[in-house]
């Protein structure tokens, strides 16, 4: 018997639609329309869950079809995020470390000259918001996180921030060659790579969509400029990390531990960081390091009806 639950038709529409069709439809929406679409399905799902509870059904978080454990929420390659608010998270996850240095800025318009004059970094790590033809770049407007073109990323003053040292760049399959080209442009050589195998809380693979195969990993390319940083220790850890997928664009704790073992007491910089990336003894630059929206200049641009500087709007590609 088909249950007569409010919101069920909308949920069935979402679940039954081919992923490719949904992706194409949502990619054509602007930020406001996309938010409205998300809220519609969230409301419909809440109605269904409330209806099930009234019928005495309590859906379990770990239940899955055929009695098998769920293997993780599927998403789009390179887009490991969801809409939400800080209030939904455990405050312990958002405690600002006492010895970190957060810099709240749009990395494409930030005046890097003062930081360059003050410090040369032994290690730089960044997780660029690589632009995908299949992803919706308007999330940068809604979340205060600009998805940039490869050219914008290439214009970052990485070579001026580091005379000698290591550069860690998280990369997706579609941008692997682009990242290698950036290394050549910036004067770096590829020396290694790290693979993060994403796990669920049940220690299963946390899969996401790929073009040919489902993806359950992320790759961080390691490059070097000039000489090894002072005090570097080789062979201190594995190039494979097994770790749970955590918050929005939050990399595993193990990558920071590995870097700090590799270059102990070094000068560390993370670019494109968010509040949940803040770490003691690291300088973190990003337009969401406060967890409360974009920098004032970006907020002002939006209020005046303008665009966030260097944000990408509409369908990519």
PDB file of N, CA and C in Angstrom, residues 92-160:
ATOM      1  N   UNK A  92      32.778  21.763  19.997  1.00  0.00           N
ATOM      2  CA  UNK A  92      34.172  21.345  20.160  1.00  0.00           C
ATOM      3  C   UNK A  92      34.891  21.301  18.824  1.00  0.00           C
ATOM      4  N   UNK A  93      34.142  21.037  17.745  1.00  0.00           N
ATOM      5  CA  UNK A  93      34.764  20.974  16.432  1.00  0.00           C
ATOM      6  C   UNK A  93      35.101  22.367  15.903  1.00  0.00           C
ATOM      7  N   UNK A  94      34.530  23.385  16.508  1.00  0.00           N
ATOM      8  CA  UNK A  94      34.701  24.745  15.994  1.00  0.00           C
ATOM      9  C   UNK A  94      35.451  25.636  16.984  1.00  0.00           C
ATOM     10  N   UNK A  95      36.081  25.031  17.973  1.00  0.00           N
ATOM     11  CA  UNK A  95      36.869  25.810  18.917  1.00  0.00           C
ATOM     12  C   UNK A  95      38.125  26.329  18.221  1.00  0.00           C
ATOM     13  N   UNK A  96      38.324  27.634  18.247  1.00  0.00           N
ATOM     14  CA  UNK A  96      39.492  28.218  17.590  1.00  0.00           C
ATOM     15  C   UNK A  96      40.738  27.908  18.410  1.00  0.00           C
ATOM     16  N   UNK A  97      41.736  27.244  17.825  1.00  0.00           N
ATOM     17  CA  UNK A  97      42.957  26.931  18.579  1.00  0.00           C
ATOM     18  C   UNK A  97      43.643  28.213  19.052  1.00  0.00           C
ATOM     19  N   UNK A  98      44.221  28.203  20.262  1.00  0.00           N
ATOM     20  CA  UNK A  98      44.773  29.445  20.826  1.00  0.00           C
ATOM     21  C   UNK A  98      46.032  29.948  20.133  1.00  0.00           C
ATOM     22  N   UNK A  99      46.740  29.084  19.405  1.00  0.00           N
ATOM     23  CA  UNK A  99      48.015  29.487  18.817  1.00  0.00           C
ATOM     24  C   UNK A  99      47.993  29.456  17.289  1.00  0.00           C
ATOM     25  N   UNK A 100      46.805  29.561  16.710  1.00  0.00           N
ATOM     26  CA  UNK A 100      46.723  29.651  15.246  1.00  0.00           C
ATOM     27  C   UNK A 100      46.658  31.125  14.837  1.00  0.00           C
ATOM     28  N   UNK A 101      46.901  31.371  13.552  1.00  0.00           N
ATOM     29  CA  UNK A 101      46.817  32.743  13.025  1.00  0.00           C
ATOM     30  C   UNK A 101      45.851  32.726  11.837  1.00  0.00           C
ATOM     31  N   UNK A 102      44.561  32.995  12.071  1.00  0.00           N
ATOM     32  CA  UNK A 102      43.602  33.044  10.964  1.00  0.00           C
ATOM     33  C   UNK A 102      43.610  34.416  10.298  1.00  0.00           C
ATOM     34  N   UNK A 103      43.599  34.438   8.982  1.00  0.00           N
ATOM     35  CA  UNK A 103      43.523  35.682   8.211  1.00  0.00           C
ATOM     36  C   UNK A 103      42.259  35.614   7.361  1.00  0.00           C
ATOM     37  N   UNK A 104      41.276  36.427   7.721  1.00  0.00           N
ATOM     38  CA  UNK A 104      39.973  36.408   7.048  1.00  0.00           C
ATOM     39  C   UNK A 104      40.043  37.297   5.806  1.00  0.00           C
ATOM     40  N   UNK A 105      40.161  36.662   4.633  1.00  0.00           N
ATOM     41  CA  UNK A 105      40.348  37.445   3.410  1.00  0.00           C
ATOM     42  C   UNK A 105      39.988  36.624   2.185  1.00  0.00           C
ATOM     43  N   UNK A 106      39.574  37.326   1.157  1.00  0.00           N
ATOM     44  CA  UNK A 106      39.427  36.737  -0.172  1.00  0.00           C
ATOM     45  C   UNK A 106      40.836  36.547  -0.731  1.00  0.00           C
ATOM     46  N   UNK A 107      41.248  35.324  -0.958  1.00  0.00           N
ATOM     47  CA  UNK A 107      42.648  35.074  -1.314  1.00  0.00           C
ATOM     48  C   UNK A 107      43.042  35.716  -2.642  1.00  0.00           C
ATOM     49  N   UNK A 108      42.078  36.005  -3.504  1.00  0.00           N
ATOM     50  CA  UNK A 108      42.410  36.599  -4.804  1.00  0.00           C
ATOM     51  C   UNK A 108      42.606  38.103  -4.745  1.00  0.00           C
ATOM     52  N   UNK A 109      42.078  38.745  -3.687  1.00  0.00           N
ATOM     53  CA  UNK A 109      42.228  40.194  -3.567  1.00  0.00           C
ATOM     54  C   UNK A 109      43.055  40.602  -2.351  1.00  0.00           C
ATOM     55  N   UNK A 110      43.452  39.643  -1.550  1.00  0.00           N
ATOM     56  CA  UNK A 110      44.232  39.917  -0.345  1.00  0.00           C
ATOM     57  C   UNK A 110      45.604  40.494  -0.713  1.00  0.00           C
ATOM     58  N   UNK A 111      46.050  41.473   0.074  1.00  0.00           N
ATOM     59  CA  UNK A 111      47.383  42.056  -0.116  1.00  0.00           C
ATOM     60  C   UNK A 111      48.407  41.150   0.555  1.00  0.00           C
ATOM     61  N   UNK A 112      49.031  40.287  -0.230  1.00  0.00           N
ATOM     62  CA  UNK A 112      49.965  39.302   0.299  1.00  0.00           C
ATOM     63  C   UNK A 112      51.326  39.909   0.658  1.00  0.00           C
ATOM     64  N   UNK A 113      51.580  41.135   0.256  1.00  0.00           N
ATOM     65  CA  UNK A 113      52.927  41.688   0.378  1.00  0.00           C
ATOM     66  C   UNK A 113      53.411  41.731   1.827  1.00  0.00           C
ATOM     67  N   UNK A 114      52.516  42.066   2.776  1.00  0.00           N
ATOM     68  CA  UNK A 114      52.937  42.153   4.174  1.00  0.00           C
ATOM     69  C   UNK A 114      53.291  40.777   4.731  1.00  0.00           C
ATOM     70  N   UNK A 115      52.510  39.758   4.346  1.00  0.00           N
ATOM     71  CA  UNK A 115      52.807  38.408   4.808  1.00  0.00           C
ATOM     72  C   UNK A 115      54.113  37.912   4.189  1.00  0.00           C
ATOM     73  N   UNK A 116      54.317  38.220   2.920  1.00  0.00           N
ATOM     74  CA  UNK A 116      55.558  37.820   2.242  1.00  0.00           C
ATOM     75  C   UNK A 116      56.764  38.468   2.909  1.00  0.00           C
ATOM     76  N   UNK A 117      56.634  39.750   3.265  1.00  0.00           N
ATOM     77  CA  UNK A 117      57.734  40.452   3.919  1.00  0.00           C
ATOM     78  C   UNK A 117      57.997  39.922   5.325  1.00  0.00           C
ATOM     79  N   UNK A 118      56.953  39.420   5.985  1.00  0.00           N
ATOM     80  CA  UNK A 118      57.089  38.988   7.378  1.00  0.00           C
ATOM     81  C   UNK A 118      57.617  37.570   7.505  1.00  0.00           C
ATOM     82  N   UNK A 119      57.356  36.714   6.498  1.00  0.00           N
ATOM     83  CA  UNK A 119      57.680  35.299   6.696  1.00  0.00           C
ATOM     84  C   UNK A 119      57.830  34.574   5.365  1.00  0.00           C
ATOM     85  N   UNK A 120      58.786  33.673   5.324  1.00  0.00           N
ATOM     86  CA  UNK A 120      58.904  32.699   4.248  1.00  0.00           C
ATOM     87  C   UNK A 120      58.546  31.335   4.835  1.00  0.00           C
ATOM     88  N   UNK A 121      57.662  30.603   4.183  1.00  0.00           N
ATOM     89  CA  UNK A 121      57.089  29.402   4.769  1.00  0.00           C
ATOM     90  C   UNK A 121      57.830  28.145   4.325  1.00  0.00           C
ATOM     91  N   UNK A 122      58.001  27.231   5.284  1.00  0.00           N
ATOM     92  CA  UNK A 122      58.614  25.942   4.985  1.00  0.00           C
ATOM     93  C   UNK A 122      57.640  25.016   4.270  1.00  0.00           C
ATOM     94  N   UNK A 123      56.367  25.114   4.636  1.00  0.00           N
ATOM     95  CA  UNK A 123      55.332  24.263   4.046  1.00  0.00           C
ATOM     96  C   UNK A 123      54.110  25.113   3.728  1.00  0.00           C
ATOM     97  N   UNK A 124      53.582  24.935   2.533  1.00  0.00           N
ATOM     98  CA  UNK A 124      52.313  25.552   2.139  1.00  0.00           C
ATOM     99  C   UNK A 124      51.370  24.428   1.715  1.00  0.00           C
ATOM    100  N   UNK A 125      50.151  24.458   2.219  1.00  0.00           N
ATOM    101  CA  UNK A 125      49.134  23.505   1.783  1.00  0.00           C
ATOM    102  C   UNK A 125      47.908  24.266   1.320  1.00  0.00           C
ATOM    103  N   UNK A 126      47.286  23.800   0.243  1.00  0.00           N
ATOM    104  CA  UNK A 126      46.058  24.453  -0.201  1.00  0.00           C
ATOM    105  C   UNK A 126      45.131  23.444  -0.869  1.00  0.00           C
ATOM    106  N   UNK A 127      43.853  23.720  -0.725  1.00  0.00           N
ATOM    107  CA  UNK A 127      42.794  22.906  -1.322  1.00  0.00           C
ATOM    108  C   UNK A 127      41.973  23.828  -2.220  1.00  0.00           C
ATOM    109  N   UNK A 128      42.459  24.107  -3.443  1.00  0.00           N
ATOM    110  CA  UNK A 128      41.764  25.078  -4.305  1.00  0.00           C
ATOM    111  C   UNK A 128      40.359  24.619  -4.657  1.00  0.00           C
ATOM    112  N   UNK A 129      39.412  25.546  -4.778  1.00  0.00           N
ATOM    113  CA  UNK A 129      38.053  25.194  -5.217  1.00  0.00           C
ATOM    114  C   UNK A 129      38.042  25.001  -6.733  1.00  0.00           C
ATOM    115  N   UNK A 130      38.625  23.919  -7.195  1.00  0.00           N
ATOM    116  CA  UNK A 130      38.745  23.680  -8.630  1.00  0.00           C
ATOM    117  C   UNK A 130      37.387  23.768  -9.309  1.00  0.00           C
ATOM    118  N   UNK A 131      37.339  24.445 -10.429  1.00  0.00           N
ATOM    119  CA  UNK A 131      36.083  24.629 -11.146  1.00  0.00           C
ATOM    120  C   UNK A 131      35.841  23.438 -12.062  1.00  0.00           C
ATOM    121  N   UNK A 132      34.654  22.846 -11.921  1.00  0.00           N
ATOM    122  CA  UNK A 132      34.266  21.698 -12.731  1.00  0.00           C
ATOM    123  C   UNK A 132      33.119  22.073 -13.650  1.00  0.00           C
ATOM    124  N   UNK A 133      33.118  21.532 -14.848  1.00  0.00           N
ATOM    125  CA  UNK A 133      32.032  21.799 -15.796  1.00  0.00           C
ATOM    126  C   UNK A 133      30.724  21.217 -15.296  1.00  0.00           C
ATOM    127  N   UNK A 134      30.791  20.151 -14.445  1.00  0.00           N
ATOM    128  CA  UNK A 134      29.582  19.496 -13.979  1.00  0.00           C
ATOM    129  C   UNK A 134      29.104  20.015 -12.642  1.00  0.00           C
ATOM    130  N   UNK A 135      29.888  20.875 -11.986  1.00  0.00           N
ATOM    131  CA  UNK A 135      29.505  21.359 -10.667  1.00  0.00           C
ATOM    132  C   UNK A 135      28.870  22.732 -10.781  1.00  0.00           C
ATOM    133  N   UNK A 136      28.161  23.132  -9.738  1.00  0.00           N
ATOM    134  CA  UNK A 136      27.470  24.412  -9.743  1.00  0.00           C
ATOM    135  C   UNK A 136      28.323  25.450  -9.028  1.00  0.00           C
ATOM    136  N   UNK A 137      28.981  26.337  -9.775  1.00  0.00           N
ATOM    137  CA  UNK A 137      29.881  27.287  -9.129  1.00  0.00           C
ATOM    138  C   UNK A 137      29.184  28.359  -8.329  1.00  0.00           C
ATOM    139  N   UNK A 138      27.842  28.477  -8.448  1.00  0.00           N
ATOM    140  CA  UNK A 138      27.158  29.523  -7.692  1.00  0.00           C
ATOM    141  C   UNK A 138      27.171  29.243  -6.202  1.00  0.00           C
ATOM    142  N   UNK A 139      27.619  28.055  -5.764  1.00  0.00           N
ATOM    143  CA  UNK A 139      27.718  27.810  -4.322  1.00  0.00           C
ATOM    144  C   UNK A 139      28.670  28.794  -3.681  1.00  0.00           C
ATOM    145  N   UNK A 140      29.586  29.357  -4.469  1.00  0.00           N
ATOM    146  CA  UNK A 140      30.514  30.348  -3.951  1.00  0.00           C
ATOM    147  C   UNK A 140      29.798  31.596  -3.487  1.00  0.00           C
ATOM    148  N   UNK A 141      28.704  31.944  -4.162  1.00  0.00           N
ATOM    149  CA  UNK A 141      27.940  33.118  -3.766  1.00  0.00           C
ATOM    150  C   UNK A 141      27.134  32.820  -2.517  1.00  0.00           C
ATOM    151  N   UNK A 142      26.477  31.654  -2.492  1.00  0.00           N
ATOM    152  CA  UNK A 142      25.609  31.336  -1.371  1.00  0.00           C
ATOM    153  C   UNK A 142      26.390  31.118  -0.081  1.00  0.00           C
ATOM    154  N   UNK A 143      27.583  30.543  -0.187  1.00  0.00           N
ATOM    155  CA  UNK A 143      28.345  30.198   1.002  1.00  0.00           C
ATOM    156  C   UNK A 143      29.492  31.155   1.272  1.00  0.00           C
ATOM    157  N   UNK A 144      29.660  32.174   0.453  1.00  0.00           N
ATOM    158  CA  UNK A 144      30.777  33.083   0.636  1.00  0.00           C
ATOM    159  C   UNK A 144      32.092  32.443   0.259  1.00  0.00           C
ATOM    160  N   UNK A 145      32.058  31.465  -0.629  1.00  0.00           N
ATOM    161  CA  UNK A 145      33.263  30.721  -0.988  1.00  0.00           C
ATOM    162  C   UNK A 145      33.370  30.711  -2.497  1.00  0.00           C
ATOM    163  N   UNK A 146      34.202  31.585  -3.043  1.00  0.00           N
ATOM    164  CA  UNK A 146      34.272  31.781  -4.479  1.00  0.00           C
ATOM    165  C   UNK A 146      34.965  30.612  -5.164  1.00  0.00           C
ATOM    166  N   UNK A 147      34.302  30.033  -6.144  1.00  0.00           N
ATOM    167  CA  UNK A 147      34.940  28.993  -6.929  1.00  0.00           C
ATOM    168  C   UNK A 147      35.667  29.673  -8.077  1.00  0.00           C
ATOM    169  N   UNK A 148      36.967  29.506  -8.143  1.00  0.00           N
ATOM    170  CA  UNK A 148      37.806  30.296  -9.015  1.00  0.00           C
ATOM    171  C   UNK A 148      38.143  29.555 -10.292  1.00  0.00           C
ATOM    172  N   UNK A 149      38.590  30.302 -11.271  1.00  0.00           N
ATOM    173  CA  UNK A 149      39.119  29.691 -12.477  1.00  0.00           C
ATOM    174  C   UNK A 149      40.560  29.273 -12.230  1.00  0.00           C
ATOM    175  N   UNK A 150      41.084  28.421 -13.116  1.00  0.00           N
ATOM    176  CA  UNK A 150      42.484  28.007 -12.989  1.00  0.00           C
ATOM    177  C   UNK A 150      43.422  29.213 -13.073  1.00  0.00           C
ATOM    178  N   UNK A 151      43.033  30.204 -13.851  1.00  0.00           N
ATOM    179  CA  UNK A 151      43.872  31.397 -14.000  1.00  0.00           C
ATOM    180  C   UNK A 151      43.980  32.155 -12.678  1.00  0.00           C
ATOM    181  N   UNK A 152      42.865  32.263 -11.945  1.00  0.00           N
ATOM    182  CA  UNK A 152      42.904  32.932 -10.646  1.00  0.00           C
ATOM    183  C   UNK A 152      43.838  32.204  -9.687  1.00  0.00           C
ATOM    184  N   UNK A 153      43.778  30.873  -9.698  1.00  0.00           N
ATOM    185  CA  UNK A 153      44.645  30.082  -8.828  1.00  0.00           C
ATOM    186  C   UNK A 153      46.107  30.276  -9.222  1.00  0.00           C
ATOM    187  N   UNK A 154      46.359  30.303 -10.529  1.00  0.00           N
ATOM    188  CA  UNK A 154      47.734  30.467 -11.013  1.00  0.00           C
ATOM    189  C   UNK A 154      48.323  31.811 -10.618  1.00  0.00           C
ATOM    190  N   UNK A 155      47.487  32.815 -10.383  1.00  0.00           N
ATOM    191  CA  UNK A 155      47.969  34.154 -10.041  1.00  0.00           C
ATOM    192  C   UNK A 155      48.308  34.316  -8.560  1.00  0.00           C
ATOM    193  N   UNK A 156      48.053  33.302  -7.759  1.00  0.00           N
ATOM    194  CA  UNK A 156      48.428  33.385  -6.347  1.00  0.00           C
ATOM    195  C   UNK A 156      49.954  33.472  -6.228  1.00  0.00           C
ATOM    196  N   UNK A 157      50.463  34.254  -5.279  1.00  0.00           N
ATOM    197  CA  UNK A 157      51.914  34.499  -5.200  1.00  0.00           C
ATOM    198  C   UNK A 157      52.661  33.384  -4.473  1.00  0.00           C
ATOM    199  N   UNK A 158      52.383  32.143  -4.827  1.00  0.00           N
ATOM    200  CA  UNK A 158      53.010  31.011  -4.130  1.00  0.00           C
ATOM    201  C   UNK A 158      54.543  31.105  -4.170  1.00  0.00           C
ATOM    202  N   UNK A 159      55.165  31.365  -5.324  1.00  0.00           N
ATOM    203  CA  UNK A 159      56.635  31.401  -5.356  1.00  0.00           C
ATOM    204  C   UNK A 159      57.237  32.472  -4.458  1.00  0.00           C
ATOM    205  N   UNK A 160      56.495  33.563  -4.204  1.00  0.00           N
ATOM    206  CA  UNK A 160      57.015  34.633  -3.363  1.00  0.00           C
ATOM    207  C   UNK A 160      56.863  34.317  -1.878  1.00  0.00           C
TER     208      UNK A 160
END
